[in-house]
Amino acid sequence: MKVLGIMGSPRIKGNTDLLLDEALKGAQSQGAEVEKIVVDKLKIAPCREYYGCLRDGNCVIRDDMDDIYPKLLEADGIIVASPMFFYGLTSQVKALIDRCQALWARKYILKQHLPDSGRNGAFIAVGATRGKKLFDGSILTVKYFFQSIGVKYVDELLVRGVDKRGEIEQHPSALSDAFELGRRLAQK
Ligand SMILES: Cc1cc2nc3c(=O)[nH]c(=O)nc-3n(C[C@H](O)[C@H](O)[C@H](O)COP(=O)(O)O)c2cc1C
């Protein structure tokens, strides 16, 4: 069982990073092999709509996504973690998702078989404010991303009212909730 964590915040040891670490520890506690990708450290160009992927399912842009595609396809569990930036995912993680148009093309245009049996995904998000709709747009994005790469959206942890770096450590339950999310994901 491999669990891949996609850390979408540019802030190392920030709230998203700490939550994702706990989730990955939870997965590890069930014997899962875990890996964390810090998207901000990678060179991932935004999608340029060259649409080379419609021909053969491969993106024509050569950058760090070359290493990410196989990881996304090999993982049994995927956790996307991101702070809310203007009611959305960070541009770092959104660029990674948009580049998965190549995998979308494999599935929906080229009708290729993706390894989609029993792969599960979860979403972890934090935001400073408390709006009811704070996570709505991002949930849709992550659900559609997972669907495109053959992963089922099975779990989420959405934390409101957390702003400063590391403030999540003062939250009464978020870190243990993240650990439990990772544990559940590794058990599925
Ligand atoms: C560019 C930017 C946009 C933000 N937009 C929102 C927002 O729309 N809603 C919100 O609740 N918080 C917003 N925030 C606050 C962050 O979501 C919050 O500080 C979060 O805890 C940061 O998580 P991190 O430590 O993992 O980076 C924004 C922060 C930045 C830097």
mmCIF file with all atom_site columns, C-alpha atoms and ligand atoms in Angstrom:
data_model
loop_
_atom_site.group_PDB
_atom_site.id
_atom_site.type_symbol
_atom_site.label_atom_id
_atom_site.label_alt_id
_atom_site.label_comp_id
_atom_site.label_asym_id
_atom_site.label_entity_id
_atom_site.label_seq_id
_atom_site.pdbx_PDB_ins_code
_atom_site.Cartn_x
_atom_site.Cartn_y
_atom_site.Cartn_z
_atom_site.occupancy
_atom_site.B_iso_or_equiv
_atom_site.pdbx_formal_charge
_atom_site.auth_seq_id
_atom_site.auth_comp_id
_atom_site.auth_asym_id
_atom_site.auth_atom_id
_atom_site.pdbx_PDB_model_num
ATOM   1   C CA  . MET A 1 1   ? 0.000   0.000  0.000   1.00 0.00 ? 1   MET A CA  1
ATOM   2   C CA  . LYS A 1 2   ? 1.533   3.282  -1.156  1.00 0.00 ? 2   LYS A CA  1
ATOM   3   C CA  . VAL A 1 3   ? 0.129   6.633  -0.009  1.00 0.00 ? 3   VAL A CA  1
ATOM   4   C CA  . LEU A 1 4   ? 1.194   9.765  -1.828  1.00 0.00 ? 4   LEU A CA  1
ATOM   5   C CA  . GLY A 1 5   ? 0.795   13.150 -0.116  1.00 0.00 ? 5   GLY A CA  1
ATOM   6   C CA  . ILE A 1 6   ? 0.684   16.253 -2.294  1.00 0.00 ? 6   ILE A CA  1
ATOM   7   C CA  . MET A 1 7   ? 1.669   19.258 -0.189  1.00 0.00 ? 7   MET A CA  1
ATOM   8   C CA  . GLY A 1 8   ? 0.250   22.299 -1.920  1.00 0.00 ? 8   GLY A CA  1
ATOM   9   C CA  . SER A 1 9   ? 1.324   25.095 0.401   1.00 0.00 ? 9   SER A CA  1
ATOM   10  C CA  . PRO A 1 10  ? 4.452   27.141 -0.235  1.00 0.00 ? 10  PRO A CA  1
ATOM   11  C CA  . ARG A 1 11  ? 4.873   27.437 3.556   1.00 0.00 ? 11  ARG A CA  1
ATOM   12  C CA  . ILE A 1 12  ? 7.067   24.655 4.943   1.00 0.00 ? 12  ILE A CA  1
ATOM   13  C CA  . LYS A 1 13  ? 5.978   23.636 8.452   1.00 0.00 ? 13  LYS A CA  1
ATOM   14  C CA  . GLY A 1 14  ? 2.832   25.660 7.880   1.00 0.00 ? 14  GLY A CA  1
ATOM   15  C CA  . ASN A 1 15  ? -0.645  24.430 8.663   1.00 0.00 ? 15  ASN A CA  1
ATOM   16  C CA  . THR A 1 16  ? -1.138  22.290 5.572   1.00 0.00 ? 16  THR A CA  1
ATOM   17  C CA  . ASP A 1 17  ? 2.316   20.762 5.882   1.00 0.00 ? 17  ASP A CA  1
ATOM   18  C CA  . LEU A 1 18  ? 1.791   19.828 9.536   1.00 0.00 ? 18  LEU A CA  1
ATOM   19  C CA  . LEU A 1 19  ? -1.628  18.326 8.814   1.00 0.00 ? 19  LEU A CA  1
ATOM   20  C CA  . LEU A 1 20  ? -0.327  16.307 5.894   1.00 0.00 ? 20  LEU A CA  1
ATOM   21  C CA  . ASP A 1 21  ? 2.591   15.010 7.979   1.00 0.00 ? 21  ASP A CA  1
ATOM   22  C CA  . GLU A 1 22  ? 0.125   13.759 10.588  1.00 0.00 ? 22  GLU A CA  1
ATOM   23  C CA  . ALA A 1 23  ? -2.025  12.113 7.931   1.00 0.00 ? 23  ALA A CA  1
ATOM   24  C CA  . LEU A 1 24  ? 1.002   10.366 6.465   1.00 0.00 ? 24  LEU A CA  1
ATOM   25  C CA  . LYS A 1 25  ? 2.012   9.215  9.955   1.00 0.00 ? 25  LYS A CA  1
ATOM   26  C CA  . GLY A 1 26  ? -1.486  7.780  10.329  1.00 0.00 ? 26  GLY A CA  1
ATOM   27  C CA  . ALA A 1 27  ? -1.097  5.897  7.044   1.00 0.00 ? 27  ALA A CA  1
ATOM   28  C CA  . GLN A 1 28  ? 2.334   4.670  8.119   1.00 0.00 ? 28  GLN A CA  1
ATOM   29  C CA  . SER A 1 29  ? 0.866   3.389  11.371  1.00 0.00 ? 29  SER A CA  1
ATOM   30  C CA  . GLN A 1 30  ? -1.105  0.923  9.227   1.00 0.00 ? 30  GLN A CA  1
ATOM   31  C CA  . GLY A 1 31  ? 2.006   -0.232 7.387   1.00 0.00 ? 31  GLY A CA  1
ATOM   32  C CA  . ALA A 1 32  ? 1.619   1.991  4.331   1.00 0.00 ? 32  ALA A CA  1
ATOM   33  C CA  . GLU A 1 33  ? 4.638   3.209  2.438   1.00 0.00 ? 33  GLU A CA  1
ATOM   34  C CA  . VAL A 1 34  ? 4.315   6.997  2.264   1.00 0.00 ? 34  VAL A CA  1
ATOM   35  C CA  . GLU A 1 35  ? 5.789   9.747  0.143   1.00 0.00 ? 35  GLU A CA  1
ATOM   36  C CA  . LYS A 1 36  ? 5.300   13.506 0.343   1.00 0.00 ? 36  LYS A CA  1
ATOM   37  C CA  . ILE A 1 37  ? 5.637   15.762 -2.684  1.00 0.00 ? 37  ILE A CA  1
ATOM   38  C CA  . VAL A 1 38  ? 6.286   19.425 -1.854  1.00 0.00 ? 38  VAL A CA  1
ATOM   39  C CA  . VAL A 1 39  ? 4.894   20.948 -5.010  1.00 0.00 ? 39  VAL A CA  1
ATOM   40  C CA  . ASP A 1 40  ? 6.428   24.383 -4.421  1.00 0.00 ? 40  ASP A CA  1
ATOM   41  C CA  . LYS A 1 41  ? 9.919   22.853 -4.613  1.00 0.00 ? 41  LYS A CA  1
ATOM   42  C CA  . LEU A 1 42  ? 9.257   21.434 -8.076  1.00 0.00 ? 42  LEU A CA  1
ATOM   43  C CA  . LYS A 1 43  ? 9.325   22.979 -11.500 1.00 0.00 ? 43  LYS A CA  1
ATOM   44  C CA  . ILE A 1 44  ? 5.820   22.468 -12.834 1.00 0.00 ? 44  ILE A CA  1
ATOM   45  C CA  . ALA A 1 45  ? 4.726   24.734 -15.663 1.00 0.00 ? 45  ALA A CA  1
ATOM   46  C CA  . PRO A 1 46  ? 1.028   25.503 -15.993 1.00 0.00 ? 46  PRO A CA  1
ATOM   47  C CA  . CYS A 1 47  ? -0.873  23.705 -18.757 1.00 0.00 ? 47  CYS A CA  1
ATOM   48  C CA  . ARG A 1 48  ? -0.325  25.530 -22.075 1.00 0.00 ? 48  ARG A CA  1
ATOM   49  C CA  . GLU A 1 49  ? -3.081  23.771 -24.013 1.00 0.00 ? 49  GLU A CA  1
ATOM   50  C CA  . TYR A 1 50  ? -0.686  22.405 -26.627 1.00 0.00 ? 50  TYR A CA  1
ATOM   51  C CA  . TYR A 1 51  ? -2.948  19.325 -26.569 1.00 0.00 ? 51  TYR A CA  1
ATOM   52  C CA  . GLY A 1 52  ? -0.176  16.901 -27.514 1.00 0.00 ? 52  GLY A CA  1
ATOM   53  C CA  . CYS A 1 53  ? -1.768  14.700 -24.849 1.00 0.00 ? 53  CYS A CA  1
ATOM   54  C CA  . LEU A 1 54  ? -4.805  14.127 -27.071 1.00 0.00 ? 54  LEU A CA  1
ATOM   55  C CA  . ARG A 1 55  ? -2.571  12.169 -29.456 1.00 0.00 ? 55  ARG A CA  1
ATOM   56  C CA  . ASP A 1 56  ? -0.897  9.787  -27.022 1.00 0.00 ? 56  ASP A CA  1
ATOM   57  C CA  . GLY A 1 57  ? -1.772  10.739 -23.442 1.00 0.00 ? 57  GLY A CA  1
ATOM   58  C CA  . ASN A 1 58  ? 1.588   12.361 -22.796 1.00 0.00 ? 58  ASN A CA  1
ATOM   59  C CA  . CYS A 1 59  ? 2.252   16.011 -22.066 1.00 0.00 ? 59  CYS A CA  1
ATOM   60  C CA  . VAL A 1 60  ? 4.732   17.639 -24.430 1.00 0.00 ? 60  VAL A CA  1
ATOM   61  C CA  . ILE A 1 61  ? 6.176   19.861 -21.671 1.00 0.00 ? 61  ILE A CA  1
ATOM   62  C CA  . ARG A 1 62  ? 9.313   18.395 -20.066 1.00 0.00 ? 62  ARG A CA  1
ATOM   63  C CA  . ASP A 1 63  ? 9.667   19.323 -16.399 1.00 0.00 ? 63  ASP A CA  1
ATOM   64  C CA  . ASP A 1 64  ? 9.217   17.747 -12.962 1.00 0.00 ? 64  ASP A CA  1
ATOM   65  C CA  . MET A 1 65  ? 5.783   16.419 -13.924 1.00 0.00 ? 65  MET A CA  1
ATOM   66  C CA  . ASP A 1 66  ? 7.704   13.648 -15.710 1.00 0.00 ? 66  ASP A CA  1
ATOM   67  C CA  . ASP A 1 67  ? 8.390   12.152 -12.266 1.00 0.00 ? 67  ASP A CA  1
ATOM   68  C CA  . ILE A 1 68  ? 4.947   12.940 -10.853 1.00 0.00 ? 68  ILE A CA  1
ATOM   69  C CA  . TYR A 1 69  ? 2.779   11.120 -13.429 1.00 0.00 ? 69  TYR A CA  1
ATOM   70  C CA  . PRO A 1 70  ? 4.085   7.643  -12.512 1.00 0.00 ? 70  PRO A CA  1
ATOM   71  C CA  . LYS A 1 71  ? 3.745   8.419  -8.804  1.00 0.00 ? 71  LYS A CA  1
ATOM   72  C CA  . LEU A 1 72  ? 0.115   9.453  -9.318  1.00 0.00 ? 72  LEU A CA  1
ATOM   73  C CA  . LEU A 1 73  ? -0.601  6.261  -11.230 1.00 0.00 ? 73  LEU A CA  1
ATOM   74  C CA  . GLU A 1 74  ? 1.209   3.931  -8.831  1.00 0.00 ? 74  GLU A CA  1
ATOM   75  C CA  . ALA A 1 75  ? -0.216  5.232  -5.544  1.00 0.00 ? 75  ALA A CA  1
ATOM   76  C CA  . ASP A 1 76  ? -2.979  3.237  -3.857  1.00 0.00 ? 76  ASP A CA  1
ATOM   77  C CA  . GLY A 1 77  ? -3.975  6.307  -1.850  1.00 0.00 ? 77  GLY A CA  1
ATOM   78  C CA  . ILE A 1 78  ? -3.531  10.001 -2.621  1.00 0.00 ? 78  ILE A CA  1
ATOM   79  C CA  . ILE A 1 79  ? -3.927  12.941 -0.257  1.00 0.00 ? 79  ILE A CA  1
ATOM   80  C CA  . VAL A 1 80  ? -4.173  16.430 -1.729  1.00 0.00 ? 80  VAL A CA  1
ATOM   81  C CA  . ALA A 1 81  ? -3.433  19.073 0.914   1.00 0.00 ? 81  ALA A CA  1
ATOM   82  C CA  . SER A 1 82  ? -3.736  22.798 0.300   1.00 0.00 ? 82  SER A CA  1
ATOM   83  C CA  . PRO A 1 83  ? -4.495  26.061 2.052   1.00 0.00 ? 83  PRO A CA  1
ATOM   84  C CA  . MET A 1 84  ? -7.268  28.168 0.581   1.00 0.00 ? 84  MET A CA  1
ATOM   85  C CA  . PHE A 1 85  ? -5.942  30.984 -1.557  1.00 0.00 ? 85  PHE A CA  1
ATOM   86  C CA  . PHE A 1 86  ? -8.826  33.207 -2.725  1.00 0.00 ? 86  PHE A CA  1
ATOM   87  C CA  . TYR A 1 87  ? -11.342 30.386 -2.201  1.00 0.00 ? 87  TYR A CA  1
ATOM   88  C CA  . GLY A 1 88  ? -9.291  27.974 -4.257  1.00 0.00 ? 88  GLY A CA  1
ATOM   89  C CA  . LEU A 1 89  ? -6.315  25.643 -4.229  1.00 0.00 ? 89  LEU A CA  1
ATOM   90  C CA  . THR A 1 90  ? -2.868  27.228 -4.410  1.00 0.00 ? 90  THR A CA  1
ATOM   91  C CA  . SER A 1 91  ? -1.566  27.884 -7.903  1.00 0.00 ? 91  SER A CA  1
ATOM   92  C CA  . GLN A 1 92  ? 1.231   25.390 -7.220  1.00 0.00 ? 92  GLN A CA  1
ATOM   93  C CA  . VAL A 1 93  ? -1.109  22.451 -6.721  1.00 0.00 ? 93  VAL A CA  1
ATOM   94  C CA  . LYS A 1 94  ? -3.538  23.695 -9.369  1.00 0.00 ? 94  LYS A CA  1
ATOM   95  C CA  . ALA A 1 95  ? -0.723  23.634 -11.932 1.00 0.00 ? 95  ALA A CA  1
ATOM   96  C CA  . LEU A 1 96  ? -0.011  20.002 -11.046 1.00 0.00 ? 96  LEU A CA  1
ATOM   97  C CA  . ILE A 1 97  ? -3.701  19.157 -11.384 1.00 0.00 ? 97  ILE A CA  1
ATOM   98  C CA  . ASP A 1 98  ? -4.087  20.983 -14.696 1.00 0.00 ? 98  ASP A CA  1
ATOM   99  C CA  . ARG A 1 99  ? -1.121  19.086 -16.121 1.00 0.00 ? 99  ARG A CA  1
ATOM   100 C CA  . CYS A 1 100 ? -3.058  15.911 -15.405 1.00 0.00 ? 100 CYS A CA  1
ATOM   101 C CA  . GLN A 1 101 ? -5.145  16.783 -18.435 1.00 0.00 ? 101 GLN A CA  1
ATOM   102 C CA  . ALA A 1 102 ? -2.726  14.294 -20.028 1.00 0.00 ? 102 ALA A CA  1
ATOM   103 C CA  . LEU A 1 103 ? -4.120  11.518 -17.796 1.00 0.00 ? 103 LEU A CA  1
ATOM   104 C CA  . TRP A 1 104 ? -7.653  12.784 -18.403 1.00 0.00 ? 104 TRP A CA  1
ATOM   105 C CA  . ALA A 1 105 ? -6.949  12.412 -22.137 1.00 0.00 ? 105 ALA A CA  1
ATOM   106 C CA  . ARG A 1 106 ? -5.754  8.832  -21.634 1.00 0.00 ? 106 ARG A CA  1
ATOM   107 C CA  . LYS A 1 107 ? -8.975  7.942  -19.847 1.00 0.00 ? 107 LYS A CA  1
ATOM   108 C CA  . TYR A 1 108 ? -11.636 9.895  -21.702 1.00 0.00 ? 108 TYR A CA  1
ATOM   109 C CA  . ILE A 1 109 ? -10.220 10.481 -25.203 1.00 0.00 ? 109 ILE A CA  1
ATOM   110 C CA  . LEU A 1 110 ? -7.879  7.547  -25.810 1.00 0.00 ? 110 LEU A CA  1
ATOM   111 C CA  . LYS A 1 111 ? -10.003 5.176  -23.685 1.00 0.00 ? 111 LYS A CA  1
ATOM   112 C CA  . GLN A 1 112 ? -6.883  3.736  -22.097 1.00 0.00 ? 112 GLN A CA  1
ATOM   113 C CA  . HIS A 1 113 ? -7.146  1.678  -18.976 1.00 0.00 ? 113 HIS A CA  1
ATOM   114 C CA  . LEU A 1 114 ? -6.045  3.579  -15.864 1.00 0.00 ? 114 LEU A CA  1
ATOM   115 C CA  . PRO A 1 115 ? -5.253  1.688  -12.656 1.00 0.00 ? 115 PRO A CA  1
ATOM   116 C CA  . ASP A 1 116 ? -8.544  2.708  -11.077 1.00 0.00 ? 116 ASP A CA  1
ATOM   117 C CA  . SER A 1 117 ? -9.688  -0.264 -9.057  1.00 0.00 ? 117 SER A CA  1
ATOM   118 C CA  . GLY A 1 118 ? -9.692  0.484  -5.371  1.00 0.00 ? 118 GLY A CA  1
ATOM   119 C CA  . ARG A 1 119 ? -7.573  3.630  -5.446  1.00 0.00 ? 119 ARG A CA  1
ATOM   120 C CA  . ASN A 1 120 ? -8.776  6.133  -2.863  1.00 0.00 ? 120 ASN A CA  1
ATOM   121 C CA  . GLY A 1 121 ? -8.135  9.799  -2.298  1.00 0.00 ? 121 GLY A CA  1
ATOM   122 C CA  . ALA A 1 122 ? -8.615  12.358 0.434   1.00 0.00 ? 122 ALA A CA  1
ATOM   123 C CA  . PHE A 1 123 ? -8.526  16.135 0.629   1.00 0.00 ? 123 PHE A CA  1
ATOM   124 C CA  . ILE A 1 124 ? -7.056  18.200 3.458   1.00 0.00 ? 124 ILE A CA  1
ATOM   125 C CA  . ALA A 1 125 ? -7.621  21.954 3.420   1.00 0.00 ? 125 ALA A CA  1
ATOM   126 C CA  . VAL A 1 126 ? -7.172  24.906 5.738   1.00 0.00 ? 126 VAL A CA  1
ATOM   127 C CA  . GLY A 1 127 ? -8.346  28.485 5.567   1.00 0.00 ? 127 GLY A CA  1
ATOM   128 C CA  . ALA A 1 128 ? -8.173  31.549 7.765   1.00 0.00 ? 128 ALA A CA  1
ATOM   129 C CA  . THR A 1 129 ? -11.829 32.482 7.591   1.00 0.00 ? 129 THR A CA  1
ATOM   130 C CA  . ARG A 1 130 ? -14.982 30.630 8.562   1.00 0.00 ? 130 ARG A CA  1
ATOM   131 C CA  . GLY A 1 131 ? -17.235 31.011 5.532   1.00 0.00 ? 131 GLY A CA  1
ATOM   132 C CA  . LYS A 1 132 ? -19.683 28.212 4.911   1.00 0.00 ? 132 LYS A CA  1
ATOM   133 C CA  . LYS A 1 133 ? -18.651 27.903 1.248   1.00 0.00 ? 133 LYS A CA  1
ATOM   134 C CA  . LEU A 1 134 ? -14.907 28.290 1.890   1.00 0.00 ? 134 LEU A CA  1
ATOM   135 C CA  . PHE A 1 135 ? -13.962 24.868 0.524   1.00 0.00 ? 135 PHE A CA  1
ATOM   136 C CA  . ASP A 1 136 ? -16.766 24.265 -1.993  1.00 0.00 ? 136 ASP A CA  1
ATOM   137 C CA  . GLY A 1 137 ? -14.897 25.145 -5.195  1.00 0.00 ? 137 GLY A CA  1
ATOM   138 C CA  . SER A 1 138 ? -11.755 23.294 -4.169  1.00 0.00 ? 138 SER A CA  1
ATOM   139 C CA  . ILE A 1 139 ? -13.689 20.157 -3.251  1.00 0.00 ? 139 ILE A CA  1
ATOM   140 C CA  . LEU A 1 140 ? -15.143 20.101 -6.764  1.00 0.00 ? 140 LEU A CA  1
ATOM   141 C CA  . THR A 1 141 ? -11.683 20.546 -8.277  1.00 0.00 ? 141 THR A CA  1
ATOM   142 C CA  . VAL A 1 142 ? -10.148 17.760 -6.198  1.00 0.00 ? 142 VAL A CA  1
ATOM   143 C CA  . LYS A 1 143 ? -13.090 15.423 -6.867  1.00 0.00 ? 143 LYS A CA  1
ATOM   144 C CA  . TYR A 1 144 ? -12.809 15.948 -10.603 1.00 0.00 ? 144 TYR A CA  1
ATOM   145 C CA  . PHE A 1 145 ? -9.008  15.592 -10.450 1.00 0.00 ? 145 PHE A CA  1
ATOM   146 C CA  . PHE A 1 146 ? -9.341  12.275 -8.643  1.00 0.00 ? 146 PHE A CA  1
ATOM   147 C CA  . GLN A 1 147 ? -11.999 11.067 -11.072 1.00 0.00 ? 147 GLN A CA  1
ATOM   148 C CA  . SER A 1 148 ? -9.740  11.910 -14.009 1.00 0.00 ? 148 SER A CA  1
ATOM   149 C CA  . ILE A 1 149 ? -6.877  9.828  -12.656 1.00 0.00 ? 149 ILE A CA  1
ATOM   150 C CA  . GLY A 1 150 ? -9.003  6.902  -11.502 1.00 0.00 ? 150 GLY A CA  1
ATOM   151 C CA  . VAL A 1 151 ? -9.145  7.688  -7.787  1.00 0.00 ? 151 VAL A CA  1
ATOM   152 C CA  . LYS A 1 152 ? -12.270 7.729  -5.600  1.00 0.00 ? 152 LYS A CA  1
ATOM   153 C CA  . TYR A 1 153 ? -12.793 10.754 -3.314  1.00 0.00 ? 153 TYR A CA  1
ATOM   154 C CA  . VAL A 1 154 ? -13.411 9.059  0.020   1.00 0.00 ? 154 VAL A CA  1
ATOM   155 C CA  . ASP A 1 155 ? -12.447 11.447 2.801   1.00 0.00 ? 155 ASP A CA  1
ATOM   156 C CA  . GLU A 1 156 ? -11.764 15.063 3.714   1.00 0.00 ? 156 GLU A CA  1
ATOM   157 C CA  . LEU A 1 157 ? -10.547 17.239 6.543   1.00 0.00 ? 157 LEU A CA  1
ATOM   158 C CA  . LEU A 1 158 ? -11.494 20.904 6.216   1.00 0.00 ? 158 LEU A CA  1
ATOM   159 C CA  . VAL A 1 159 ? -10.228 23.259 8.884   1.00 0.00 ? 159 VAL A CA  1
ATOM   160 C CA  . ARG A 1 160 ? -11.478 26.836 9.184   1.00 0.00 ? 160 ARG A CA  1
ATOM   161 C CA  . GLY A 1 161 ? -10.123 29.740 11.223  1.00 0.00 ? 161 GLY A CA  1
ATOM   162 C CA  . VAL A 1 162 ? -6.420  28.888 11.036  1.00 0.00 ? 162 VAL A CA  1
ATOM   163 C CA  . ASP A 1 163 ? -4.087  31.527 9.668   1.00 0.00 ? 163 ASP A CA  1
ATOM   164 C CA  . LYS A 1 164 ? -0.597  31.972 11.125  1.00 0.00 ? 164 LYS A CA  1
ATOM   165 C CA  . ARG A 1 165 ? 2.205   29.521 10.387  1.00 0.00 ? 165 ARG A CA  1
ATOM   166 C CA  . GLY A 1 166 ? 1.868   26.523 12.663  1.00 0.00 ? 166 GLY A CA  1
ATOM   167 C CA  . GLU A 1 167 ? -1.316  27.849 14.295  1.00 0.00 ? 167 GLU A CA  1
ATOM   168 C CA  . ILE A 1 168 ? -2.862  24.457 13.570  1.00 0.00 ? 168 ILE A CA  1
ATOM   169 C CA  . GLU A 1 169 ? -0.934  23.131 16.583  1.00 0.00 ? 169 GLU A CA  1
ATOM   170 C CA  . GLN A 1 170 ? -3.276  25.130 18.850  1.00 0.00 ? 170 GLN A CA  1
ATOM   171 C CA  . HIS A 1 171 ? -6.351  23.578 17.233  1.00 0.00 ? 171 HIS A CA  1
ATOM   172 C CA  . PRO A 1 172 ? -8.143  21.167 19.585  1.00 0.00 ? 172 PRO A CA  1
ATOM   173 C CA  . SER A 1 173 ? -8.558  18.282 17.144  1.00 0.00 ? 173 SER A CA  1
ATOM   174 C CA  . ALA A 1 174 ? -7.168  18.954 13.665  1.00 0.00 ? 174 ALA A CA  1
ATOM   175 C CA  . LEU A 1 175 ? -3.846  17.131 14.019  1.00 0.00 ? 175 LEU A CA  1
ATOM   176 C CA  . SER A 1 176 ? -5.385  14.000 15.471  1.00 0.00 ? 176 SER A CA  1
ATOM   177 C CA  . ASP A 1 177 ? -8.180  14.217 12.872  1.00 0.00 ? 177 ASP A CA  1
ATOM   178 C CA  . ALA A 1 178 ? -5.489  14.280 10.176  1.00 0.00 ? 178 ALA A CA  1
ATOM   179 C CA  . PHE A 1 179 ? -3.770  11.246 11.704  1.00 0.00 ? 179 PHE A CA  1
ATOM   180 C CA  . GLU A 1 180 ? -7.098  9.399  11.689  1.00 0.00 ? 180 GLU A CA  1
ATOM   181 C CA  . LEU A 1 181 ? -7.775  10.383 8.076   1.00 0.00 ? 181 LEU A CA  1
ATOM   182 C CA  . GLY A 1 182 ? -4.428  8.893  7.050   1.00 0.00 ? 182 GLY A CA  1
ATOM   183 C CA  . ARG A 1 183 ? -5.083  5.784  9.091   1.00 0.00 ? 183 ARG A CA  1
ATOM   184 C CA  . ARG A 1 184 ? -8.503  5.292  7.491   1.00 0.00 ? 184 ARG A CA  1
ATOM   185 C CA  . LEU A 1 185 ? -7.116  5.816  3.997   1.00 0.00 ? 185 LEU A CA  1
ATOM   186 C CA  . ALA A 1 186 ? -4.472  3.145  4.518   1.00 0.00 ? 186 ALA A CA  1
ATOM   187 C CA  . GLN A 1 187 ? -7.096  0.692  5.786   1.00 0.00 ? 187 GLN A CA  1
ATOM   188 C CA  . LYS A 1 188 ? -9.386  0.994  2.744   1.00 0.00 ? 188 LYS A CA  1
HETATM 189 C C1  . LIG B 2 .   ? -2.651  34.572 -1.319  1.00 0.00 ? 1   LIG B C1  1
HETATM 190 C C2  . LIG B 2 .   ? -3.478  34.139 -0.149  1.00 0.00 ? 1   LIG B C2  1
HETATM 191 C C3  . LIG B 2 .   ? -4.849  34.022 -0.311  1.00 0.00 ? 1   LIG B C3  1
HETATM 192 C C4  . LIG B 2 .   ? -5.636  33.571 0.760   1.00 0.00 ? 1   LIG B C4  1
HETATM 193 N N1  . LIG B 2 .   ? -6.981  33.446 0.556   1.00 0.00 ? 1   LIG B N1  1
HETATM 194 C C5  . LIG B 2 .   ? -7.758  32.968 1.560   1.00 0.00 ? 1   LIG B C5  1
HETATM 195 C C6  . LIG B 2 .   ? -9.157  32.784 1.358   1.00 0.00 ? 1   LIG B C6  1
HETATM 196 O O1  . LIG B 2 .   ? -9.707  33.018 0.293   1.00 0.00 ? 1   LIG B O1  1
HETATM 197 N N2  . LIG B 2 .   ? -9.879  32.318 2.385   1.00 0.00 ? 1   LIG B N2  1
HETATM 198 C C7  . LIG B 2 .   ? -9.318  32.025 3.603   1.00 0.00 ? 1   LIG B C7  1
HETATM 199 O O2  . LIG B 2 .   ? -10.037 31.601 4.506   1.00 0.00 ? 1   LIG B O2  1
HETATM 200 N N3  . LIG B 2 .   ? -7.984  32.177 3.826   1.00 0.00 ? 1   LIG B N3  1
HETATM 201 C C8  . LIG B 2 .   ? -7.189  32.640 2.826   1.00 0.00 ? 1   LIG B C8  1
HETATM 202 N N4  . LIG B 2 .   ? -5.835  32.791 3.031   1.00 0.00 ? 1   LIG B N4  1
HETATM 203 C C9  . LIG B 2 .   ? -5.243  32.402 4.324   1.00 0.00 ? 1   LIG B C9  1
HETATM 204 C C10 . LIG B 2 .   ? -4.619  30.997 4.297   1.00 0.00 ? 1   LIG B C10 1
HETATM 205 O O3  . LIG B 2 .   ? -5.517  30.036 3.792   1.00 0.00 ? 1   LIG B O3  1
HETATM 206 C C11 . LIG B 2 .   ? -4.251  30.597 5.747   1.00 0.00 ? 1   LIG B C11 1
HETATM 207 O O4  . LIG B 2 .   ? -3.296  31.519 6.248   1.00 0.00 ? 1   LIG B O4  1
HETATM 208 C C12 . LIG B 2 .   ? -3.737  29.190 5.883   1.00 0.00 ? 1   LIG B C12 1
HETATM 209 O O5  . LIG B 2 .   ? -3.663  28.841 7.243   1.00 0.00 ? 1   LIG B O5  1
HETATM 210 C C13 . LIG B 2 .   ? -2.337  29.034 5.279   1.00 0.00 ? 1   LIG B C13 1
HETATM 211 O O6  . LIG B 2 .   ? -1.969  27.686 5.380   1.00 0.00 ? 1   LIG B O6  1
HETATM 212 P P1  . LIG B 2 .   ? -0.441  27.197 5.292   1.00 0.00 ? 1   LIG B P1  1
HETATM 213 O O7  . LIG B 2 .   ? 0.217   27.557 6.588   1.00 0.00 ? 1   LIG B O7  1
HETATM 214 O O8  . LIG B 2 .   ? -0.525  25.739 5.085   1.00 0.00 ? 1   LIG B O8  1
HETATM 215 O O9  . LIG B 2 .   ? 0.174   27.868 4.099   1.00 0.00 ? 1   LIG B O9  1
HETATM 216 C C14 . LIG B 2 .   ? -5.035  33.255 2.006   1.00 0.00 ? 1   LIG B C14 1
HETATM 217 C C15 . LIG B 2 .   ? -3.639  33.405 2.156   1.00 0.00 ? 1   LIG B C15 1
HETATM 218 C C16 . LIG B 2 .   ? -2.874  33.847 1.102   1.00 0.00 ? 1   LIG B C16 1
HETATM 219 C C17 . LIG B 2 .   ? -1.367  33.970 1.271   1.00 0.00 ? 1   LIG B C17 1
#
